[in-house]
Each structure stands twice: as C-alpha cells, then as structure tokens.
CSV table of C-alpha atoms in Angstrom, one decimal:
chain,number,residue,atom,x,y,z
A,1,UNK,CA,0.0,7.3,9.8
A,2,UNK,CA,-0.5,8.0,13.8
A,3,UNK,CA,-4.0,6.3,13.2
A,4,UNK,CA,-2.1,3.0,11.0
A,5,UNK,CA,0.8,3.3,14.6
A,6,UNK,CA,-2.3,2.6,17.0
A,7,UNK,CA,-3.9,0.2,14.8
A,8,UNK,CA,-4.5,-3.3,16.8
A,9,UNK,CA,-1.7,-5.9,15.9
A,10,UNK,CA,-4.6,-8.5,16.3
A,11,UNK,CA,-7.4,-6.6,15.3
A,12,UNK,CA,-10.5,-8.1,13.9
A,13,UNK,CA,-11.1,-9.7,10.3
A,14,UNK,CA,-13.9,-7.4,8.8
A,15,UNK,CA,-14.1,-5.5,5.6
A,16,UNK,CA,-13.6,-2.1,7.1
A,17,UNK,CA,-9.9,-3.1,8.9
A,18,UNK,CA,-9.0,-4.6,5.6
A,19,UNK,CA,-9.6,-1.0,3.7
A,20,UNK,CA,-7.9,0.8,6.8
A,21,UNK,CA,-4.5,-1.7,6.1
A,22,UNK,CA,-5.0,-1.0,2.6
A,23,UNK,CA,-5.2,2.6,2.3
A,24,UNK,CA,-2.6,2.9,5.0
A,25,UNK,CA,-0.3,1.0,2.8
A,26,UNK,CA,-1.4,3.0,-0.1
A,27,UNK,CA,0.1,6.1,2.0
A,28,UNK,CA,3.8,4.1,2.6
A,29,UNK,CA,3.7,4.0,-1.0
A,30,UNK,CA,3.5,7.4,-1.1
A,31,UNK,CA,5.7,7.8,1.6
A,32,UNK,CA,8.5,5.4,-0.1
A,33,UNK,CA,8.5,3.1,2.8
A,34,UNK,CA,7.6,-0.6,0.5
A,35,UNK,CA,8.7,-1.9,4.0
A,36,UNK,CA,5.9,-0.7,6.2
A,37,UNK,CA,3.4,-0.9,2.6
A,38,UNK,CA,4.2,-4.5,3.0
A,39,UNK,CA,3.9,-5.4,6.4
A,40,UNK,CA,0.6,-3.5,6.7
A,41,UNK,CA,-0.8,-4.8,3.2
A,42,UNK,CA,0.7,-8.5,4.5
A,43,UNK,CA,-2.4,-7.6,7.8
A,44,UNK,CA,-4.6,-6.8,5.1
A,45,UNK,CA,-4.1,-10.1,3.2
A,46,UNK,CA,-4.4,-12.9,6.0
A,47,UNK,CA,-7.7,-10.8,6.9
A,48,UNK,CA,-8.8,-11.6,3.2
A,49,UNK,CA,-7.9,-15.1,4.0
A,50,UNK,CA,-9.9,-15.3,7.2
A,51,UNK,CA,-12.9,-13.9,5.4
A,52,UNK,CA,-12.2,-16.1,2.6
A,53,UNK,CA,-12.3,-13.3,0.2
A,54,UNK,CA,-9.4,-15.2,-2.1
A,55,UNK,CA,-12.2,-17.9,-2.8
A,56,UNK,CA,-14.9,-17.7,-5.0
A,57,UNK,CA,-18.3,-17.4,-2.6
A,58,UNK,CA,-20.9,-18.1,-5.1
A,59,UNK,CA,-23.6,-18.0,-1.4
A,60,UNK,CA,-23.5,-14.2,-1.7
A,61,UNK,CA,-25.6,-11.7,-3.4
A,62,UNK,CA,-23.2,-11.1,-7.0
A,63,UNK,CA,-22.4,-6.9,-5.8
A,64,UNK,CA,-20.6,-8.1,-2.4
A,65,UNK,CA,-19.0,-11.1,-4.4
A,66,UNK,CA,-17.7,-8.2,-6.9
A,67,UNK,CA,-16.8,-5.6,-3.9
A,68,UNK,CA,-15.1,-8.7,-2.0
A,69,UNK,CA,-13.2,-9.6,-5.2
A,70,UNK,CA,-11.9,-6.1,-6.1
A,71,UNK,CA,-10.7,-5.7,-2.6
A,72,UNK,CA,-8.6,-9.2,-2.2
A,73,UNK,CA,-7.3,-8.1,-5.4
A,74,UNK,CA,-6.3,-4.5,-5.0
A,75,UNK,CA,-4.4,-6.5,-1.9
A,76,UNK,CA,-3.1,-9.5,-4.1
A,77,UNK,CA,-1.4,-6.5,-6.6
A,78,UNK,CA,0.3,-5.0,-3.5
A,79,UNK,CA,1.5,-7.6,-2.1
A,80,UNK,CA,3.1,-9.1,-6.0
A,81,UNK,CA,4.3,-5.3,-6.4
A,82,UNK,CA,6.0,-4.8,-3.1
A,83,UNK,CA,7.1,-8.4,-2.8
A,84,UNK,CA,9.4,-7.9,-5.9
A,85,UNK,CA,10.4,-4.3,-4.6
A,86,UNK,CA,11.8,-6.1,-1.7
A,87,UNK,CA,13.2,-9.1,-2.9
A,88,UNK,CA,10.6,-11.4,-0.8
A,89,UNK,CA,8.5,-14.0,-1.5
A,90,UNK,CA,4.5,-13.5,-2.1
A,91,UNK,CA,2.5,-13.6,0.9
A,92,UNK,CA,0.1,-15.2,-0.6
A,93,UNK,CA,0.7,-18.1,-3.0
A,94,UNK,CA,-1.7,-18.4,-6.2
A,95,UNK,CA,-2.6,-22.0,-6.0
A,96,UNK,CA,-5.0,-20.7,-3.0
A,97,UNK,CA,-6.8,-18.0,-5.1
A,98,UNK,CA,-9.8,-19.3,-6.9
A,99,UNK,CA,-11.9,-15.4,-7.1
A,100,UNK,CA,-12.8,-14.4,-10.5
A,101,UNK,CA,-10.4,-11.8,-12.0
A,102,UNK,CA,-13.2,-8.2,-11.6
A,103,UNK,CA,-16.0,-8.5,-14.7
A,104,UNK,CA,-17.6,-5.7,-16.4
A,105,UNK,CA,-20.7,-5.1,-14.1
A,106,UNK,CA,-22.5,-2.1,-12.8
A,107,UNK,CA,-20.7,-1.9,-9.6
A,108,UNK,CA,-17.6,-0.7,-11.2
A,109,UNK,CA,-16.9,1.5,-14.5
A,110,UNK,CA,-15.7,-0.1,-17.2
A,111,UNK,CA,-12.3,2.0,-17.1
A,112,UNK,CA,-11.3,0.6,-14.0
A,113,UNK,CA,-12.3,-2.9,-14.9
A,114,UNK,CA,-9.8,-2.5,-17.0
A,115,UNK,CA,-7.2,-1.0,-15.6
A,116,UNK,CA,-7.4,-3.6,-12.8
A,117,UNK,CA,-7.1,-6.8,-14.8
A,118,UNK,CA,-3.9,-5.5,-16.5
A,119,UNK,CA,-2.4,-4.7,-13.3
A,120,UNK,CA,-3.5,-8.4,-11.3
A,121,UNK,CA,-2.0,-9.7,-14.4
A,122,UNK,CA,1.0,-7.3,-14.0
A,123,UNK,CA,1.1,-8.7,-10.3
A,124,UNK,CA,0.3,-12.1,-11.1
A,125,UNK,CA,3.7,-12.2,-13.4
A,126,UNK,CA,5.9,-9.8,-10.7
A,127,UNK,CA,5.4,-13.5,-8.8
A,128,UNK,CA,6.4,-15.5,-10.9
A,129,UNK,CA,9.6,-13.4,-11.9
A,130,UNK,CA,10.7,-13.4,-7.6
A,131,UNK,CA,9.5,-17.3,-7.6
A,132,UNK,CA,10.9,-19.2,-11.1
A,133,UNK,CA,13.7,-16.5,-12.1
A,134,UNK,CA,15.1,-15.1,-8.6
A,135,UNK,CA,14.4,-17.1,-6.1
A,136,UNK,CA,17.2,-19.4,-4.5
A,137,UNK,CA,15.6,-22.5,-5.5
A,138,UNK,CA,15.3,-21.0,-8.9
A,139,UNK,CA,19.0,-19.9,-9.6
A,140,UNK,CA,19.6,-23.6,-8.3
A,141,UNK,CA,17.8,-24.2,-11.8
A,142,UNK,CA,19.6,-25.2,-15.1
A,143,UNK,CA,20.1,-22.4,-17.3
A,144,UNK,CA,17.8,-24.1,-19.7
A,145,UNK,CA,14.7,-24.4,-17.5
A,146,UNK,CA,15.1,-20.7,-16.6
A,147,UNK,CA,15.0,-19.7,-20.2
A,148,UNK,CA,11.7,-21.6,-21.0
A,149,UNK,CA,10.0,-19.8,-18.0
A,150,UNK,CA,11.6,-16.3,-19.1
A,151,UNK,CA,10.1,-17.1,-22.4
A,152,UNK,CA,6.6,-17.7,-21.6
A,153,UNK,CA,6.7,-14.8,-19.3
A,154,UNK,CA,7.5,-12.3,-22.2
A,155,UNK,CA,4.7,-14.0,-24.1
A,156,UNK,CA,2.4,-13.3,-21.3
A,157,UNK,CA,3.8,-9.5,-20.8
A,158,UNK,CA,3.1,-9.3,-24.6
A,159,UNK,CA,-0.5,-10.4,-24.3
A,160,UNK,CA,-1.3,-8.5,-21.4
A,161,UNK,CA,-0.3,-5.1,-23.0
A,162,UNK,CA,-2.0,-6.1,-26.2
A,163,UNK,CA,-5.0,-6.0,-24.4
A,164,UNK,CA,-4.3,-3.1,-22.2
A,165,UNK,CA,-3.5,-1.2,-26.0
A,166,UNK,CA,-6.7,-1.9,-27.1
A,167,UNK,CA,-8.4,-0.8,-23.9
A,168,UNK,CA,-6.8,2.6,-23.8
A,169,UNK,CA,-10.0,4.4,-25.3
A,170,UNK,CA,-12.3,2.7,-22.6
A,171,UNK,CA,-10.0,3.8,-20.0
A,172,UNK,CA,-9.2,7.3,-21.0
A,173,UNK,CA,-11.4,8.3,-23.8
A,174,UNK,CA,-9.9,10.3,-26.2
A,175,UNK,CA,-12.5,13.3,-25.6
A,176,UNK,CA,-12.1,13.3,-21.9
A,177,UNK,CA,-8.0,13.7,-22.1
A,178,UNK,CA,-8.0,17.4,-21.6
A,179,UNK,CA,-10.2,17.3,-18.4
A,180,UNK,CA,-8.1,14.1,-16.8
A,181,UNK,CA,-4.9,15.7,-17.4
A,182,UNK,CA,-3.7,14.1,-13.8
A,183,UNK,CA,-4.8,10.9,-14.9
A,184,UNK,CA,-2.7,10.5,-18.6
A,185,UNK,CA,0.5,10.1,-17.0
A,186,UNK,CA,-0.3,7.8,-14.7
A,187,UNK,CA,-1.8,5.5,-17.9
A,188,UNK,CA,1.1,6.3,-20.0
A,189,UNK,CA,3.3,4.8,-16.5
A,190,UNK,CA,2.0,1.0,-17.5
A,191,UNK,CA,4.1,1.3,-20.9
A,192,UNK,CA,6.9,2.0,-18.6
A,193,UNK,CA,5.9,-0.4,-16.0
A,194,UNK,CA,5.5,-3.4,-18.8
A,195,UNK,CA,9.0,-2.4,-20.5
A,196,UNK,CA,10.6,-2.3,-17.2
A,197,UNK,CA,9.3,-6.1,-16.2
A,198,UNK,CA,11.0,-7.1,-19.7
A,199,UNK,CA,14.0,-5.7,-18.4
A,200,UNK,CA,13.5,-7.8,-15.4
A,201,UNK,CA,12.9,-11.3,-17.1
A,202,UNK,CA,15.5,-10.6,-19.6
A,203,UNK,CA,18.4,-10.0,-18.0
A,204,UNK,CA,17.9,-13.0,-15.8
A,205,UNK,CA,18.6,-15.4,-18.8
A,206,UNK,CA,21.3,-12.7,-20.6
A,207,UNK,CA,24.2,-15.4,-21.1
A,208,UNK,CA,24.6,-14.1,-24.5
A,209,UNK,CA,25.7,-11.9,-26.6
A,210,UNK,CA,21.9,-11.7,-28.4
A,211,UNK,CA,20.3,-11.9,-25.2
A,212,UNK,CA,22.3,-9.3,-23.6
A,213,UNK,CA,21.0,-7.4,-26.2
A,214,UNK,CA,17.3,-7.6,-25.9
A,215,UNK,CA,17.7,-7.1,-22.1
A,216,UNK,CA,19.7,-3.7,-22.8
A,217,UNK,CA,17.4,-2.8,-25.7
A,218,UNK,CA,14.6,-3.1,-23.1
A,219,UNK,CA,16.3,-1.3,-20.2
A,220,UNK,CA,16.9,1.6,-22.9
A,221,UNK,CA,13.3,1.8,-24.3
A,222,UNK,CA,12.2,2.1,-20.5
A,223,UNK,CA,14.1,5.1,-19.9
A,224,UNK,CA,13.5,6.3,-22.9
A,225,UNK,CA,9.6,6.4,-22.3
A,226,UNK,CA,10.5,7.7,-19.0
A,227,UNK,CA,12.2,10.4,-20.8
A,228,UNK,CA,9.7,10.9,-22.9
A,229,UNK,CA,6.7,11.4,-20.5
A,230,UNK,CA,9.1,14.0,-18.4
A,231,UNK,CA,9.1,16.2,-21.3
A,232,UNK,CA,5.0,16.3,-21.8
A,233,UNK,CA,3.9,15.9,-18.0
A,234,UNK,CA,6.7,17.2,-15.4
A,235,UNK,CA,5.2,20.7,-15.1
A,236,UNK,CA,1.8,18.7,-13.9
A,237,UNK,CA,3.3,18.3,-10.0
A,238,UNK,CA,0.8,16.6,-8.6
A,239,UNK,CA,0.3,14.2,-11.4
A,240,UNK,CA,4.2,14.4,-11.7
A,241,UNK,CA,4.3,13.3,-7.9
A,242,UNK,CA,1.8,10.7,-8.2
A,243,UNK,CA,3.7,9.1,-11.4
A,244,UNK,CA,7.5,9.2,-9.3
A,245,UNK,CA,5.7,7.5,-6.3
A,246,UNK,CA,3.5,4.8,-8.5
A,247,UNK,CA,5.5,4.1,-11.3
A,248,UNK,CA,9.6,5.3,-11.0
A,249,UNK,CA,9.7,4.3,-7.4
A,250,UNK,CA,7.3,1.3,-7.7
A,251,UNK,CA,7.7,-1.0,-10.5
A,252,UNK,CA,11.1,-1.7,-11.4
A,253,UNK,CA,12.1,0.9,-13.3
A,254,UNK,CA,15.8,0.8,-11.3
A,255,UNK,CA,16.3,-2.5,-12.8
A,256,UNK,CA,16.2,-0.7,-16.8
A,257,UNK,CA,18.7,2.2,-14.7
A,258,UNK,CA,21.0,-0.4,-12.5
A,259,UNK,CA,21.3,-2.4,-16.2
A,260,UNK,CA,22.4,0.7,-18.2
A,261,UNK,CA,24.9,1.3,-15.5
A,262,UNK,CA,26.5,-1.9,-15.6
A,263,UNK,CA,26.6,-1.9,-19.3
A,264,UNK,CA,28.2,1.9,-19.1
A,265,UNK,CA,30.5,0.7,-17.1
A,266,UNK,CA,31.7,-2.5,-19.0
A,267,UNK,CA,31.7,-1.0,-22.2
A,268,UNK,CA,33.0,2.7,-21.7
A,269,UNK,CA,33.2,2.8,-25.3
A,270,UNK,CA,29.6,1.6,-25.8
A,271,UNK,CA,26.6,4.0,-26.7
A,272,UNK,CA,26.7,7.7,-25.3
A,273,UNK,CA,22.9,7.3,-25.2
A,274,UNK,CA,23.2,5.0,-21.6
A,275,UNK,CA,24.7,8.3,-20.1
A,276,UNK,CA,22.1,10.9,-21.5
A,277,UNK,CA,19.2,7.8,-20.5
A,278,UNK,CA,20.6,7.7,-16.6
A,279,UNK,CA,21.1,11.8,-16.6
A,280,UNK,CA,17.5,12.3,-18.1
A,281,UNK,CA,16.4,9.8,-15.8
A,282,UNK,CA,17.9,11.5,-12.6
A,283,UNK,CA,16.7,14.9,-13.4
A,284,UNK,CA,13.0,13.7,-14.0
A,285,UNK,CA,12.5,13.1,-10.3
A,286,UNK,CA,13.8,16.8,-10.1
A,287,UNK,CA,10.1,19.0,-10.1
A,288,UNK,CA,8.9,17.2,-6.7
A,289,UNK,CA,11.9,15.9,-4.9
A,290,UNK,CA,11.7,19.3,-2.4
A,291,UNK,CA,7.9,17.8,-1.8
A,292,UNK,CA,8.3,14.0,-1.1
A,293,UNK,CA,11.3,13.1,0.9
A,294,UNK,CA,11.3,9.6,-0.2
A,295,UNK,CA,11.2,10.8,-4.2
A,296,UNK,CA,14.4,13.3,-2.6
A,297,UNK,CA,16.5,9.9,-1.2
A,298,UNK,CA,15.8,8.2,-4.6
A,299,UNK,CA,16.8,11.3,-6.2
A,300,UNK,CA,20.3,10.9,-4.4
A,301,UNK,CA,20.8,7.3,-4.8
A,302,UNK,CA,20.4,7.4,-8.8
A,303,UNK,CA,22.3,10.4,-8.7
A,304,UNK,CA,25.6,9.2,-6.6
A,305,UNK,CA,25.2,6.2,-9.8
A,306,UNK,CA,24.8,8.7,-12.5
A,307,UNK,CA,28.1,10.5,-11.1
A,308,UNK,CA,30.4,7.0,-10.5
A,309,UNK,CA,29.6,5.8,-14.0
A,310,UNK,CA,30.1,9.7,-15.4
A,311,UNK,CA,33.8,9.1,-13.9
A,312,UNK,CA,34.3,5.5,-14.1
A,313,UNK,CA,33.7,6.0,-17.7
A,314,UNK,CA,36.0,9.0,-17.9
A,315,UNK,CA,38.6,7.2,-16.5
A,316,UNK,CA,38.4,4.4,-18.4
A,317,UNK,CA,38.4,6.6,-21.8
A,318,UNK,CA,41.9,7.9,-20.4
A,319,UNK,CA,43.3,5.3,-19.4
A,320,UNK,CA,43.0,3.7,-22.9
A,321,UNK,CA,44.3,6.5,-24.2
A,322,UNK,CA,47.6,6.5,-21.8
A,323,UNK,CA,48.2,3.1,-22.6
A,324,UNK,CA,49.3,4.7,-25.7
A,325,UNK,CA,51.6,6.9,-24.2
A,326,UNK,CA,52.3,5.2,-20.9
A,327,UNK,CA,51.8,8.2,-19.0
A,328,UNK,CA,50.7,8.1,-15.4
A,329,UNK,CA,47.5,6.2,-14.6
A,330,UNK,CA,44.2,8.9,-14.5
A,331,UNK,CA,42.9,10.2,-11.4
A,332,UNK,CA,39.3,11.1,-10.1
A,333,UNK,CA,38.8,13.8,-7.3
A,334,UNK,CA,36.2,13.8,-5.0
A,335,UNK,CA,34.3,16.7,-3.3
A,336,UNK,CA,36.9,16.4,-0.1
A,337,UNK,CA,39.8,16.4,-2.1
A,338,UNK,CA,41.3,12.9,-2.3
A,339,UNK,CA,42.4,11.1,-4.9
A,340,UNK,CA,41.1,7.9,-6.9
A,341,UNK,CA,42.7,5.4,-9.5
A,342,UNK,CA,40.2,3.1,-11.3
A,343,UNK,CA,41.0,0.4,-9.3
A,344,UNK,CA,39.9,2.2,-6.3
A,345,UNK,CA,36.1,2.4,-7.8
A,346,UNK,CA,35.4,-1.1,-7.2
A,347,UNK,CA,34.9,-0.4,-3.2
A,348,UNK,CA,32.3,2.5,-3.9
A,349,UNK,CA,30.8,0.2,-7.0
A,350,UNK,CA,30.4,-2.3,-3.9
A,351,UNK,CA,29.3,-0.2,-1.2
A,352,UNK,CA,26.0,1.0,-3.7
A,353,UNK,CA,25.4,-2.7,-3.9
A,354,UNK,CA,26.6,-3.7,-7.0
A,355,UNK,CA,29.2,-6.9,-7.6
A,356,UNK,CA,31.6,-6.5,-10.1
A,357,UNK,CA,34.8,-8.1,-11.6
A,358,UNK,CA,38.1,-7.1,-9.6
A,359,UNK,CA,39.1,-4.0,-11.8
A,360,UNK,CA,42.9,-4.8,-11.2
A,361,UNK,CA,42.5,-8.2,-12.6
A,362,UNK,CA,40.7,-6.6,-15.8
A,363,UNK,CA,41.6,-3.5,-16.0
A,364,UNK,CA,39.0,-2.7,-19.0
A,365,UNK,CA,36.1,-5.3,-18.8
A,366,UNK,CA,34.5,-6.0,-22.1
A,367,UNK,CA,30.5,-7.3,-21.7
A,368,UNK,CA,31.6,-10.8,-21.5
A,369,UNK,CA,33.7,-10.4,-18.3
A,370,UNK,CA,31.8,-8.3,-16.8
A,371,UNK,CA,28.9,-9.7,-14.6
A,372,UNK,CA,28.4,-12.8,-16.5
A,373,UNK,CA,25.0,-14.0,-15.8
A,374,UNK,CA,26.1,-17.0,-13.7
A,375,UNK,CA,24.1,-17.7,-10.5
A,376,UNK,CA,25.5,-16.3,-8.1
A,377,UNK,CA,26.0,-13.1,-10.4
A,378,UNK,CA,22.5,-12.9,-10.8
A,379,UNK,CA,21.4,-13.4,-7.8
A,380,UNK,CA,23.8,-10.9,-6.2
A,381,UNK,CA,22.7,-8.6,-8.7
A,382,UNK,CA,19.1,-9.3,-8.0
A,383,UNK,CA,19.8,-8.5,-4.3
A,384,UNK,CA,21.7,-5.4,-4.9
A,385,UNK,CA,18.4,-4.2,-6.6
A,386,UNK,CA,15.9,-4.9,-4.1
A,387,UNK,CA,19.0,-3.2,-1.3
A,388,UNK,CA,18.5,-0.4,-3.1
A,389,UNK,CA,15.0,0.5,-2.1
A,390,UNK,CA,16.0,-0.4,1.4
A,391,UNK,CA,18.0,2.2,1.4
A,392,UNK,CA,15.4,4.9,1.4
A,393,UNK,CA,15.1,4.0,4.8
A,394,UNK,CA,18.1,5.3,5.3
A,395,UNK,CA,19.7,8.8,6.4
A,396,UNK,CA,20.9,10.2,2.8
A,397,UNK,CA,22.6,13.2,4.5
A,398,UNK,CA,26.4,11.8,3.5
A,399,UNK,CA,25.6,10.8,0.1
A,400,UNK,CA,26.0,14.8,-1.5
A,401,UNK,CA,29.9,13.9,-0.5
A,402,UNK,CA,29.8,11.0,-2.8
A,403,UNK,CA,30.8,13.7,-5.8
A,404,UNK,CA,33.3,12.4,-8.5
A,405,UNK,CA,35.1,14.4,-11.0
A,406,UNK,CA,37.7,12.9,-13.8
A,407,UNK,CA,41.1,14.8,-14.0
C-alpha cells in the first residue's frame, strides 16, 4: 500500500493507472478498509470516464474494446459493491454506461465470462437496492411504490442465479474440482452473496407479518449456507481467508446476521435456530482471524452481538418467568462486575448501532412492536448497517470487556 500512499492525486488517465487504482483497491478489500477500496476504485472510475471506457467504442480493434470493457466493469462492480457496504450512493450512475456486458470471445475464458456477468448484474442490482429502497428520497416513497421495486428486484436476483446455476459446470467443471480446491468456496460464496441481497430487498418492505417472514426465512437460509460451507472448506486457510474477505465481509452477509438479531431479540421465545445461526456464524471467521486483522475486528463486532442477544434473551426468558412469581427483576453481569436490568440493554443495543423500542415502555416486545418497518426505522436500521463496517476502522481493543453473562 506505500506504492497506492505515493500514488499522484491527479495522475494521468491511461490504462495502466486504472489497473494500479484497481488492484490497490482489491488489496483494501483484503485489508477490510471498504473506505480506502472506495476512494481509490472512485480514481479508478472517473479515469474510465475520461478514457470513455463506460461507452461503447465501436473505432477500436474488438480485443481492446473487450479488455477496455472488462476493466470499466471490474470497476463498475466495486464501486456497486462497496457503495452499498458504505451506505453511499454509486459513483457512477447507469444511465451513462452504454459498454456491452463481457461476450464469450477468445480474449477471455469462458468461466470468467461468466462469472463476471453474474457479478455486474449482482452490482447492477446492489444500486438499485442503495438508490429505490435506501436512499432518502426513496424512504420519502409510499410504501406501495417501494414494494413494486422490491418485487422486480427479487425477480431479477432470481434470474440472475438461474443462470449462474446453469453455468456452474462452465465455471468449475465438475472434473477439475479436486485440483481448484481454493476456487469452490469462493463459487459456492455467490449462493450466499444472492441469499444475502434477498435479505437486503426484503426486509426493506417487511410491514407484515408474511413479509417479515420471507425476509427472516432469507436471513436464515444465508447463515445457514454460511454454515454449511464452514464445515466443508474452513480447514482450506487461504481459500478460507479469501471467502471471509470476498464474501462474509463484502456482500452483505451482516444484514441476514443484524436481522436474526433483531428478531432474537423481539421474540426471545422464537426459534433457538437464530442463536445457533449467529454462534455458527461468529465462529466461522475463527481459522484466519489471527492472520487478517480486519477479519479479527469483524470477529469482535459479531461476537459483542452474539453475547448481548445470548443475554438479552436470557433475561427476557426470566423475566417472564418472574412475572409469575414476582420475584426480583433478573440481572446480567459483565466481565468488570457490574450489574444490568433489561432495561439497561437498550444503551449498549444503541451504542452497536442498532434502534430499538424503549424497553421500559415494552418490557417484552413481540415482532410487531419491535422495529416496525416505518421510514425512519428502516432507514436507521439501514444506517446502523453500513456503521458497522466503519467500525473496522476502529481500535477494537475495549470491545473483549463488552462480555455479558445472565444470573
């Protein structure tokens, strides 16, 4: 990164700065800073724009038209992916993009033709999701609107993974599984990636019962993959690594985990399954925390969540069972020694970045008072998500304090 620190803020628009930006944003991924992926893909895309690389430039010979296309879009995907991390708007809108999607050609193998146009697709839908379902003028929309957009967007999720299904023995044929073992669960990382967009689109129109439903049945079946693909891949570190840095860290997987929380939390009587989900979730960034210190910081963060809903859920369960016997109200302790009612969780629920309902108020929140999906719910809640990431940023030395434990 010492090279990327040097580089010229106003250096010139030419192929070879364009792949420098890129790769050095490729290494902030890996790095867990979106932030910096951002700012130095953000370089990387108004050189595109100066070179005209985002239009179609039918002048050229058709191998640099194909090399200029699958740059601008490798840059098109980071910016849709790291846009959403962040909670920002695109830096490059789509109406200005008139490049063919990458064609089968001899410049590129057919695998990675492949691969690509699922993820620009991918990318192409992570913009819409910030613009027409969390953006400001979007929650400024009527409920209605937002639920036709939501709608064509799982249609369009749907279709895209249908055709990334039927492209799976193109990509990784079945013969050459064995010697790509690095490679299987990165593949197997889209399933997780698609599921955890449906979370996304979902819970923004979950104002019902039936719609709270499919978003939670999609936040489940992404940690449930995720659990899944721990079990069969975990002891593979550096394909481990690679999967925790491209695919846990940077699709929105936290949006499946930050929904199972909230719904632990409402409903403490609700499915032990959320519990083991978050736990098994936690522990598969285990194998390579000690090796990446931003996988180590996200570690931390979905643990301190794991261990608040562990006790919030705890005390909840007694608490409903001393209202039968009107005994004293249940206690947590923390790693230092103090005390905690219930009541005292909202200002730790709130300082992780998540808005709830005033626990004194509502003692024991069902699903229908808790985080309704109004607009300025959402929207906080949207927020709180994309804070999240920021956090990584941030010195995690204070959070192994942050320890909870039911009496």
């Amino acid at each position: 990164m010492s090279t990327i620190s040097n580089f010229p803020l106003l250096a010139a628009a030419k192929r070879d700065n364009i792949n420098a930006l890129l790769i050095g944003s490729f290494i902030a991924i890996d790095m867990s800073k979106p932030l910096l992926a951002w700012s130095l893909n953000g370089a990387a895309l108004r050189m595109c724009q100066t070179l005209g690389y985002q239009r179609k430039m039918t002048k050229l010979p058709q191998e640099e038209q194909d090399r200029n296309g699958m740059l601008f879009w490798n840059c098109y995907m980071m910016d849709r992916n790291t846009s959403l991390r962040l909670g920002r708007a695109p830096q490059m809108p789509d109406y200005d993009i008139t490049v063919p999607l990458p064609r089968l050609c001899p410049t590129f193998s057919d695998a990675l033709v492949h691969m690509q146009n699922f993820w620009i697709e991918g990318a192409r839908i992570q913009g819409v999701i910030s613009e027409k379902l969390y953006s400001p003028r979007a929650l400024t929309e009527s409920q209605e609107h937002r639920a036709s957009i939501a709608k064509t967007l799982v249609t369009d999720l749907e279709r895209a993974f249908d055709l990334r299904i039927k492209a799976q023995d193109i990509i990784l044929p079945p013969k050459d599984k064995e010697q790509c073992p690095s490679l299987e669960p990165i593949l197997a990382g889209d399933t997780i990636a698609h599921w955890s967009m449906m979370t996304l689109v979902l819970q923004a129109v979950a104002t019902s019962p039936e719609a709270k439903a499919e978003a939670l049945t999609a936040a489940r079946t992404t940690l449930r993959l995720s659990r899944d693909l721990t079990q069969t891949h975990k002891g593979n570190v550096y394909a481990w690594a690679m999967y925790c840095n491209w695919v846990a860290l940077h699709s929105p997987v936290m949006t499946a985990f930050t929904t199972l929380f909230s719904n632990a939390i409402a409903n403490f009587q609700g499915p032990a399954e959320d519990m083991e989900l978050m736990e098994a979730f936690v522990r598969s960034l285990e194998p390579v925390r000690a090796r990446f210190e931003g996988i180590d910081k996200f570690y931390q963060l979905c643990s301190v969540f794991y261990e608040v809903a562990a006790s919030c859920v705890r005390l909840k369960q007694q608490q409903a069972e001393a209202q039968k016997t009107l005994p004293s109200i249940p206690e947590a302790v923390t790693s230092t020694g103090e005390t905690m009612t219930l009541n005292d969780f909202d200002q730790y629920l709130s300082a992780i970045g998540l808005p709830l309902q005033d626990s004194a108020m509502n003692p024991l929140p069902d699903s229908s008072s808790f985080g309704g999906n109004n607009a300025n719910f959402l929207q906080d809640w949207y927020n709180a998500n994309t804070s999240l990431y920021g956090l990584l940023d941030q010195d995690f030395t204070s959070f192994n304090d942050m320890a909870f434990d039911a009496q």
